[in-house]
Tab-separated table of C-alpha atoms and ligand atoms in Angstrom:
chain	number	residue	atom	x	y	z
A	18	MET	CA	136.384	94.716	71.938
A	19	PRO	CA	133.662	97.165	73.001
A	20	LYS	CA	130.755	95.836	75.038
A	21	LYS	CA	127.531	95.643	73.069
A	22	TYR	CA	124.101	96.278	74.527
A	23	ASN	CA	120.993	95.490	72.513
A	24	ILE	CA	118.124	97.646	73.613
A	25	ALA	CA	114.571	97.114	72.419
A	26	VAL	CA	112.866	100.486	72.283
A	27	ILE	CA	109.098	100.609	72.532
A	28	PRO	CA	108.071	104.251	72.116
A	29	GLY	CA	104.345	103.495	72.452
A	30	ASP	CA	101.796	106.299	72.298
A	31	GLY	CA	101.336	109.982	73.096
A	32	ILE	CA	104.538	111.500	74.420
A	33	GLY	CA	106.216	108.049	74.387
A	34	PRO	CA	108.146	108.580	71.124
A	35	GLU	CA	109.522	111.998	72.215
A	36	ILE	CA	110.749	110.879	75.606
A	37	THR	CA	112.235	107.564	74.501
A	38	SER	CA	114.217	109.218	71.735
A	39	ALA	CA	115.450	111.787	74.256
A	40	ALA	CA	116.544	108.970	76.576
A	41	ILE	CA	118.375	107.156	73.777
A	42	GLU	CA	120.151	110.371	72.754
A	43	VAL	CA	121.350	110.855	76.326
A	44	LEU	CA	122.374	107.221	76.598
A	45	GLU	CA	124.392	107.406	73.407
A	46	ALA	CA	126.128	110.550	74.611
A	47	ALA	CA	126.818	108.958	77.993
A	48	VAL	CA	128.564	105.925	76.493
A	49	ALA	CA	130.300	107.868	73.713
A	50	LYS	CA	133.723	107.920	75.340
A	51	LYS	CA	133.433	104.422	76.786
A	52	GLU	CA	134.122	101.059	75.201
A	53	ILE	CA	130.423	100.473	74.787
A	54	GLU	CA	128.159	100.244	71.783
A	55	ILE	CA	124.409	100.632	72.050
A	56	PHE	CA	122.211	98.991	69.440
A	57	THR	CA	118.554	99.915	69.404
A	58	LYS	CA	115.637	98.221	67.740
A	59	GLU	CA	112.298	99.972	67.631
A	60	LEU	CA	109.210	97.887	68.350
A	61	LYS	CA	105.508	98.621	68.209
A	62	ALA	CA	103.160	98.142	71.124
A	63	GLY	CA	100.056	99.762	72.563
A	64	GLY	CA	97.787	101.985	70.496
A	65	ALA	CA	100.502	102.305	67.846
A	66	ALA	CA	100.334	98.528	67.316
A	67	ILE	CA	96.535	98.461	67.385
A	68	ASP	CA	96.471	101.035	64.583
A	69	LEU	CA	98.929	99.035	62.499
A	70	TYR	CA	98.123	95.406	63.262
A	71	GLY	CA	94.840	95.458	65.155
A	72	ILE	CA	96.381	94.103	68.380
A	73	PRO	CA	98.245	95.853	71.221
A	74	LEU	CA	101.145	93.409	71.523
A	75	PRO	CA	102.227	91.730	68.283
A	76	GLN	CA	104.082	88.431	68.594
A	77	GLU	CA	107.072	90.023	66.900
A	78	THR	CA	107.332	92.683	69.605
A	79	ILE	CA	107.300	90.227	72.485
A	80	ALA	CA	109.777	87.948	70.675
A	81	ALA	CA	112.188	90.811	69.944
A	82	ALA	CA	111.863	92.090	73.513
A	83	LYS	CA	112.782	88.635	74.834
A	84	ASP	CA	115.703	88.614	72.459
A	85	SER	CA	117.090	91.952	73.642
A	86	ASP	CA	119.316	92.713	76.629
A	87	ALA	CA	116.895	95.289	77.999
A	88	VAL	CA	113.726	97.115	77.000
A	89	LEU	CA	113.113	100.856	77.135
A	90	LEU	CA	109.452	101.806	77.027
A	91	GLY	CA	107.750	105.196	76.715
A	92	ALA	CA	104.070	104.958	77.566
A	93	VAL	CA	100.944	103.398	76.099
A	94	GLY	CA	97.303	104.396	75.749
A	95	GLY	CA	95.242	107.443	74.897
A	96	PRO	CA	91.701	108.696	74.337
A	97	LYS	CA	91.631	107.263	70.828
A	98	TRP	CA	91.434	103.735	72.270
A	99	ASP	CA	89.490	104.573	75.428
A	100	ASP	CA	86.269	102.862	74.408
A	101	MET	CA	87.945	99.504	73.905
A	102	GLU	CA	87.490	96.570	76.281
A	103	PRO	CA	90.314	95.933	78.791
A	104	GLU	CA	91.337	92.737	76.989
A	105	VAL	CA	92.304	94.551	73.777
A	106	ARG	CA	93.259	98.042	74.880
A	107	PRO	CA	96.783	99.520	74.542
A	108	GLU	CA	97.473	98.961	78.266
A	109	ARG	CA	97.215	95.213	77.622
A	110	ALA	CA	100.574	95.475	75.824
A	111	LEU	CA	102.247	96.563	79.014
A	112	LEU	CA	100.667	93.757	81.014
A	113	GLY	CA	101.603	91.265	78.276
A	114	LEU	CA	105.221	92.427	78.273
A	115	ARG	CA	105.445	92.260	82.051
A	116	SER	CA	103.979	88.779	82.290
A	117	GLY	CA	105.565	87.542	79.045
A	118	LEU	CA	109.035	88.488	80.263
A	119	GLY	CA	108.288	87.402	83.838
A	120	LEU	CA	109.002	90.852	85.236
A	121	TYR	CA	107.535	90.367	88.665
A	122	ALA	CA	109.312	93.177	90.486
A	123	ASN	CA	108.704	96.824	89.760
A	124	ILE	CA	111.199	99.134	91.405
A	125	ARG	CA	110.126	102.767	91.665
A	126	PRO	CA	112.594	105.069	93.437
A	127	VAL	CA	111.116	108.329	94.704
A	128	LYS	CA	113.465	111.169	95.429
A	129	VAL	CA	112.846	114.852	95.768
A	130	TYR	CA	115.644	116.822	94.194
A	131	ASP	CA	116.644	119.811	96.301
A	132	GLN	CA	115.989	121.945	93.256
A	133	LEU	CA	112.395	120.710	93.032
A	134	LYS	CA	111.392	121.047	96.666
A	135	ASP	CA	109.273	124.073	95.850
A	136	ALA	CA	107.429	122.029	93.198
A	137	SER	CA	106.248	119.532	95.772
A	138	PRO	CA	102.732	120.258	97.052
A	139	LEU	CA	104.021	119.462	100.533
A	140	LYS	CA	104.905	122.502	102.605
A	141	ASN	CA	107.992	120.873	104.025
A	142	PRO	CA	108.894	117.806	101.946
A	143	GLY	CA	112.101	117.156	103.904
A	144	ASN	CA	114.546	114.562	102.724
A	145	ILE	CA	112.346	112.223	100.701
A	146	ASP	CA	114.162	109.163	99.429
A	147	PHE	CA	112.256	105.907	99.298
A	148	ILE	CA	111.663	103.053	96.883
A	149	ILE	CA	108.364	101.441	96.066
A	150	VAL	CA	108.743	97.742	95.315
A	151	ARG	CA	105.544	96.789	93.537
A	152	GLU	CA	104.541	93.212	92.695
A	153	LEU	CA	103.941	93.316	88.972
A	154	THR	CA	102.721	90.042	87.510
A	155	GLY	CA	100.051	88.932	89.974
A	156	GLY	CA	97.135	90.160	92.022
A	157	ILE	CA	93.957	91.670	90.673
A	158	TYR	CA	95.655	92.747	87.417
A	159	PHE	CA	96.010	89.109	86.413
A	160	GLY	CA	93.261	87.381	88.425
A	161	LYS	CA	90.161	85.675	87.090
A	162	ASN	CA	87.726	88.217	85.749
A	163	GLY	CA	84.661	88.427	83.623
A	164	VAL	CA	81.050	89.399	83.312
A	165	TYR	CA	78.133	87.154	84.160
A	166	GLN	CA	75.295	87.531	81.732
A	167	SER	CA	71.863	88.363	83.026
A	168	GLY	CA	70.184	85.353	84.597
A	169	ASP	CA	73.419	83.377	84.948
A	170	ARG	CA	73.345	81.017	87.863
A	171	LEU	CA	75.655	81.955	90.675
A	172	PRO	CA	76.471	79.791	93.699
A	173	ASP	CA	73.987	81.779	95.762
A	174	GLY	CA	71.109	81.771	93.259
A	175	THR	CA	70.107	83.620	90.145
A	176	VAL	CA	70.921	87.277	89.583
A	177	LYS	CA	69.260	89.892	87.478
A	178	GLY	CA	71.407	92.055	85.254
A	179	LYS	CA	75.092	91.611	84.604
A	180	ILE	CA	77.748	91.152	87.221
A	181	ALA	CA	81.341	92.090	86.541
A	182	PHE	CA	84.115	90.656	88.687
A	183	ASP	CA	87.856	90.818	89.157
A	184	THR	CA	89.714	88.666	91.625
A	185	GLU	CA	92.941	89.017	93.550
A	186	SER	CA	95.003	85.960	94.312
A	187	TYR	CA	98.608	85.570	95.386
A	188	SER	CA	100.628	82.432	95.919
A	189	GLU	CA	103.181	82.174	98.719
A	190	GLY	CA	105.918	81.936	96.105
A	191	GLU	CA	104.832	85.150	94.400
A	192	ILE	CA	104.741	87.014	97.696
A	193	ASN	CA	108.025	85.637	99.011
A	194	ARG	CA	110.075	86.509	95.939
A	195	ILE	CA	108.960	90.144	95.962
A	196	LEU	CA	109.416	90.425	99.740
A	197	LYS	CA	112.953	89.115	99.332
A	198	ILE	CA	113.752	91.845	96.820
A	199	ALA	CA	112.417	94.454	99.237
A	200	PHE	CA	114.371	93.150	102.238
A	201	GLU	CA	117.587	92.840	100.243
A	202	LEU	CA	117.163	96.361	98.933
A	203	ALA	CA	116.570	97.647	102.456
A	204	MET	CA	119.835	96.025	103.592
A	205	LYS	CA	121.679	98.271	101.116
A	206	ARG	CA	119.788	101.325	102.331
A	207	ARG	CA	118.310	102.495	105.643
A	208	ARG	CA	117.132	99.016	106.662
A	209	LYS	CA	113.445	99.611	106.888
A	210	VAL	CA	110.670	97.795	105.017
A	211	THR	CA	107.077	98.993	105.062
A	212	LEU	CA	104.543	96.424	103.938
A	213	VAL	CA	101.400	98.078	102.600
A	214	ASP	CA	98.270	95.948	102.519
A	215	LYS	CA	94.639	95.782	103.610
A	216	ALA	CA	94.998	92.998	106.135
A	217	ASN	CA	91.954	94.196	108.072
A	218	VAL	CA	89.778	93.149	105.105
A	219	LEU	CA	91.608	91.015	102.542
A	220	THR	CA	92.674	87.369	102.843
A	221	THR	CA	95.575	87.867	100.441
A	222	SER	CA	96.846	90.706	102.642
A	223	ARG	CA	96.839	88.433	105.687
A	224	MET	CA	99.137	86.090	103.818
A	225	TRP	CA	101.437	88.987	102.845
A	226	ARG	CA	101.674	89.949	106.531
A	227	THR	CA	102.405	86.449	107.745
A	228	LEU	CA	105.105	85.908	105.143
A	229	ALA	CA	106.638	89.332	105.735
A	230	SER	CA	107.010	88.729	109.469
A	231	GLN	CA	108.473	85.288	108.757
A	232	MET	CA	110.966	86.785	106.348
A	233	SER	CA	111.977	89.474	108.793
A	234	PHE	CA	113.557	86.703	110.921
A	235	ASP	CA	116.052	86.213	108.082
A	236	PHE	CA	116.791	89.945	108.082
A	237	PRO	CA	117.103	90.812	111.777
A	238	GLU	CA	118.717	94.182	111.002
A	239	VAL	CA	115.713	95.304	108.988
A	240	GLU	CA	112.816	96.979	110.762
A	241	LEU	CA	109.450	95.800	109.427
A	242	GLU	CA	106.486	98.154	109.553
A	243	CYS	CA	103.018	97.131	108.332
A	244	LEU	CA	100.463	99.700	107.209
A	245	TYR	CA	96.988	99.468	105.745
A	246	ILE	CA	96.808	101.053	102.303
A	247	ASP	CA	94.449	103.836	103.370
A	248	ASN	CA	96.679	104.764	106.276
A	249	ALA	CA	99.787	104.474	104.077
A	250	ALA	CA	98.299	106.944	101.579
A	251	MET	CA	97.977	109.380	104.468
A	252	GLN	CA	101.385	108.691	106.051
A	253	LEU	CA	103.052	109.208	102.685
A	254	ILE	CA	101.904	112.812	102.897
A	255	SER	CA	102.444	113.357	106.618
A	256	ARG	CA	105.843	111.667	107.088
A	257	PRO	CA	107.280	110.929	103.619
A	258	SER	CA	110.895	111.018	104.743
A	259	SER	CA	110.329	108.174	107.217
A	260	PHE	CA	109.948	105.618	104.414
A	261	ASP	CA	112.808	103.577	103.021
A	262	VAL	CA	111.497	100.561	101.094
A	263	ILE	CA	107.756	100.136	100.579
A	264	VAL	CA	106.660	96.715	99.374
A	265	THR	CA	103.152	96.063	98.156
A	266	SER	CA	100.802	94.339	95.741
A	267	ASN	CA	100.255	95.236	92.115
A	268	LEU	CA	97.213	97.478	92.514
A	269	PHE	CA	98.278	99.208	95.725
A	270	GLY	CA	101.722	99.861	94.241
A	271	ASP	CA	100.151	101.418	91.166
A	272	ILE	CA	98.139	103.832	93.292
A	273	LEU	CA	100.862	104.754	95.774
A	274	SER	CA	103.448	105.417	93.084
A	275	ASP	CA	101.304	108.084	91.427
A	276	GLU	CA	100.830	109.713	94.812
A	277	ALA	CA	104.578	109.527	95.374
A	278	GLY	CA	105.153	111.100	91.971
A	279	GLN	CA	103.260	114.180	92.980
A	280	ILE	CA	105.129	114.452	96.261
A	281	ALA	CA	108.346	114.426	94.251
A	282	GLY	CA	107.315	117.549	92.361
A	283	SER	CA	106.131	115.900	89.169
A	284	ILE	CA	105.290	112.400	88.085
A	285	GLY	CA	107.302	113.266	84.973
A	286	MET	CA	110.491	112.887	87.007
A	287	LEU	CA	110.087	109.315	88.191
A	288	PRO	CA	111.811	106.338	86.548
A	289	SER	CA	111.127	102.657	87.056
A	290	ALA	CA	112.651	99.277	86.465
A	291	SER	CA	110.752	96.026	86.060
A	292	ILE	CA	112.863	92.975	86.605
A	293	GLY	CA	112.486	89.229	86.610
A	294	THR	CA	114.766	86.297	87.217
A	295	PRO	CA	118.474	86.900	86.466
A	296	GLY	CA	119.173	86.665	82.752
A	297	THR	CA	115.816	87.996	81.571
A	298	PRO	CA	115.819	91.434	79.971
A	299	GLY	CA	114.361	94.050	82.296
A	300	LEU	CA	111.932	96.720	81.208
A	301	PHE	CA	112.658	100.341	82.024
A	302	GLU	CA	110.037	103.036	81.775
A	303	PRO	CA	109.016	106.300	83.383
A	304	ILE	CA	106.035	105.803	85.659
A	305	HIS	CA	103.921	108.496	83.994
A	306	GLY	CA	101.391	107.870	81.248
A	307	SER	CA	101.210	108.874	77.594
A	308	ALA	CA	99.940	112.446	78.262
A	309	PRO	CA	98.083	112.685	74.928
A	310	ASP	CA	97.087	116.298	75.639
A	311	ILE	CA	100.672	117.476	75.218
A	312	ALA	CA	101.929	114.858	72.733
A	313	GLY	CA	103.954	116.128	69.797
A	314	GLN	CA	104.226	119.654	71.205
A	315	ASN	CA	107.753	119.496	72.598
A	316	LYS	CA	106.337	119.923	76.107
A	317	ALA	CA	106.896	116.492	77.638
A	318	ASN	CA	109.342	116.026	80.490
A	319	PRO	CA	111.909	113.465	79.276
A	320	LEU	CA	113.699	113.227	82.637
A	321	GLY	CA	111.690	110.225	83.882
A	322	ALA	CA	112.649	108.340	80.723
A	323	ILE	CA	116.263	109.525	80.915
A	324	LEU	CA	116.507	108.413	84.546
A	325	SER	CA	114.965	105.070	83.531
A	326	ALA	CA	117.804	104.640	81.043
A	327	ALA	CA	120.216	105.317	83.911
A	328	MET	CA	118.508	102.613	85.967
A	329	MET	CA	118.917	100.262	83.006
A	330	MET	CA	122.659	100.915	82.943
A	331	ARG	CA	122.961	100.264	86.668
A	332	ILE	CA	120.640	97.286	87.120
A	333	MET	CA	120.954	95.435	83.810
A	334	PHE	CA	124.531	96.151	82.805
A	335	ASN	CA	126.239	96.975	86.070
A	336	GLU	CA	127.421	100.270	84.556
A	337	GLU	CA	127.321	102.243	87.785
A	338	GLU	CA	129.497	105.036	86.447
A	339	ILE	CA	127.324	105.694	83.402
A	340	ALA	CA	124.193	105.573	85.551
A	341	SER	CA	125.511	108.104	88.024
A	342	ASP	CA	126.905	110.299	85.223
A	343	ILE	CA	123.391	110.539	83.782
A	344	GLU	CA	121.804	111.171	87.181
A	345	GLU	CA	124.355	113.867	87.928
A	346	ALA	CA	123.713	115.508	84.552
A	347	VAL	CA	119.988	115.583	85.334
A	348	ARG	CA	120.694	117.149	88.714
A	349	LYS	CA	122.909	119.812	87.132
A	350	THR	CA	120.249	120.555	84.545
A	351	LEU	CA	117.660	121.147	87.254
A	352	GLU	CA	120.175	123.212	89.178
A	353	SER	CA	120.678	125.443	86.153
A	354	GLY	CA	116.995	126.315	86.445
A	355	LEU	CA	115.571	124.542	83.413
A	356	ARG	CA	112.067	123.142	83.890
A	357	THR	CA	109.442	121.520	81.709
A	358	SER	CA	105.847	122.638	82.115
A	359	ASP	CA	104.743	119.651	84.224
A	360	ILE	CA	106.902	120.894	87.098
A	361	THR	CA	104.676	123.432	88.745
A	362	PHE	CA	105.809	125.929	91.275
A	363	ILE	CA	103.931	126.867	94.331
A	364	GLY	CA	105.185	130.185	95.505
A	365	GLU	CA	107.725	132.325	93.807
A	366	ASN	CA	110.805	131.221	92.006
A	367	ASN	CA	112.592	133.693	89.807
A	368	ASN	CA	115.456	131.536	88.764
A	369	VAL	CA	113.694	129.026	86.567
A	370	THR	CA	113.260	128.892	82.815
A	371	LEU	CA	110.503	126.983	81.125
A	372	VAL	CA	111.845	124.886	78.240
A	373	GLY	CA	110.727	122.094	75.945
A	374	THR	CA	111.638	118.425	75.618
A	375	THR	CA	114.449	118.957	73.129
A	376	GLU	CA	116.009	121.868	75.047
A	377	ILE	CA	116.106	120.073	78.382
A	378	THR	CA	117.499	116.939	76.683
A	379	LYS	CA	120.221	118.994	75.054
A	380	ALA	CA	121.089	120.505	78.427
A	381	VAL	CA	121.365	117.066	80.044
A	382	ILE	CA	123.748	115.989	77.268
A	383	GLU	CA	125.839	119.115	77.725
A	384	ASN	CA	125.980	118.471	81.447
A	385	LEU	CA	127.281	114.933	81.006
B	15	IPM	C1	101.755	102.027	85.526
B	15	IPM	C2	100.546	102.240	84.684
B	15	IPM	C3	100.043	100.903	84.200
B	15	IPM	C4	99.700	100.083	85.418
B	15	IPM	C5	98.838	100.978	83.239
B	15	IPM	C6	99.142	101.821	82.023
B	15	IPM	C7	98.365	99.613	82.838
B	15	IPM	O1	99.587	102.950	85.379
B	15	IPM	O2	102.751	101.471	85.020
B	15	IPM	O3	101.743	102.411	86.691
B	15	IPM	O4	98.608	100.206	85.980
B	15	IPM	O5	100.538	99.285	85.825
B	16	MG	MG1	100.211	103.648	87.288
């Protein structure tokens, strides 16, 4: 009996449909000779769902996602929905999926392929290989927010004009479970955890620091380093290869992972996994956005999505061999000189060929 994996596919908006279908094609090719069957079910979310149903995350989508073994997502959002309020915009779908499925840990590995070193804006990127572990269902993304109307009474008196507010709160439980993931990951790697916070200003950060140093007693082999977010943004550029596992809050993780994407040569290369408690389907998506400016033009880099599918095989289904087959095929494809237009080259490189989404996908499949 072949193993059966049910994958919910949420293409989303912009380049989402192109890159998710590329990833599924690669996945199907990768399992072709194995005793594995992949079943996919396409679901609507984001702007695509707003256009059809008037809401970013239909009940049916969240129900089917919960029902699947794993979710593959493209990207959501675009200028068409830019004027909408945060509560109803396409991005809300992503937040709803993350919280609805309880996906509290976002794992974002950052690696610079040898072949892409000259695409990194860093002069000497060195051996960059770290993982950002981002808290994903708490913090300011999910805190109390709102707008006070003019003249509303506030604790300190009456204010003129409107006041908008967002709040960050973290419980000890939320912090401890994400720290544990980071420390355990570090044990399988170079045994270093960097906590990124703003403990010189924020109360929540102070709690992160306290809990991280407590947890480090349970992991005596792991070195714990604590950096303020502003300093971390700088150190990521000045000594990127010194990082192993970076653990941080929702907002800081969002910011640092885009920075990391650029260091890696292109944000189009980076995959991610969002996971919850064992047994819940994880969500796998490239970290880049929907790139509406190049949507539908066969220009998008599908490698972030393809590598996300590889992460799905490894993390969700324990299919290490399939995951590394896909990663190796991506490496070979880059080695053969194929590049999509997001991978920019500083300096000269005569051995590269600019290709489109379908061509690079085809090459990955051939290299499997
Ligand atoms: C990401 C994205 C999302 C986030 C947006 C689209 C809501 O930037 O996955 O990094 O901020 O989490
Ligand atoms: Mg982001």
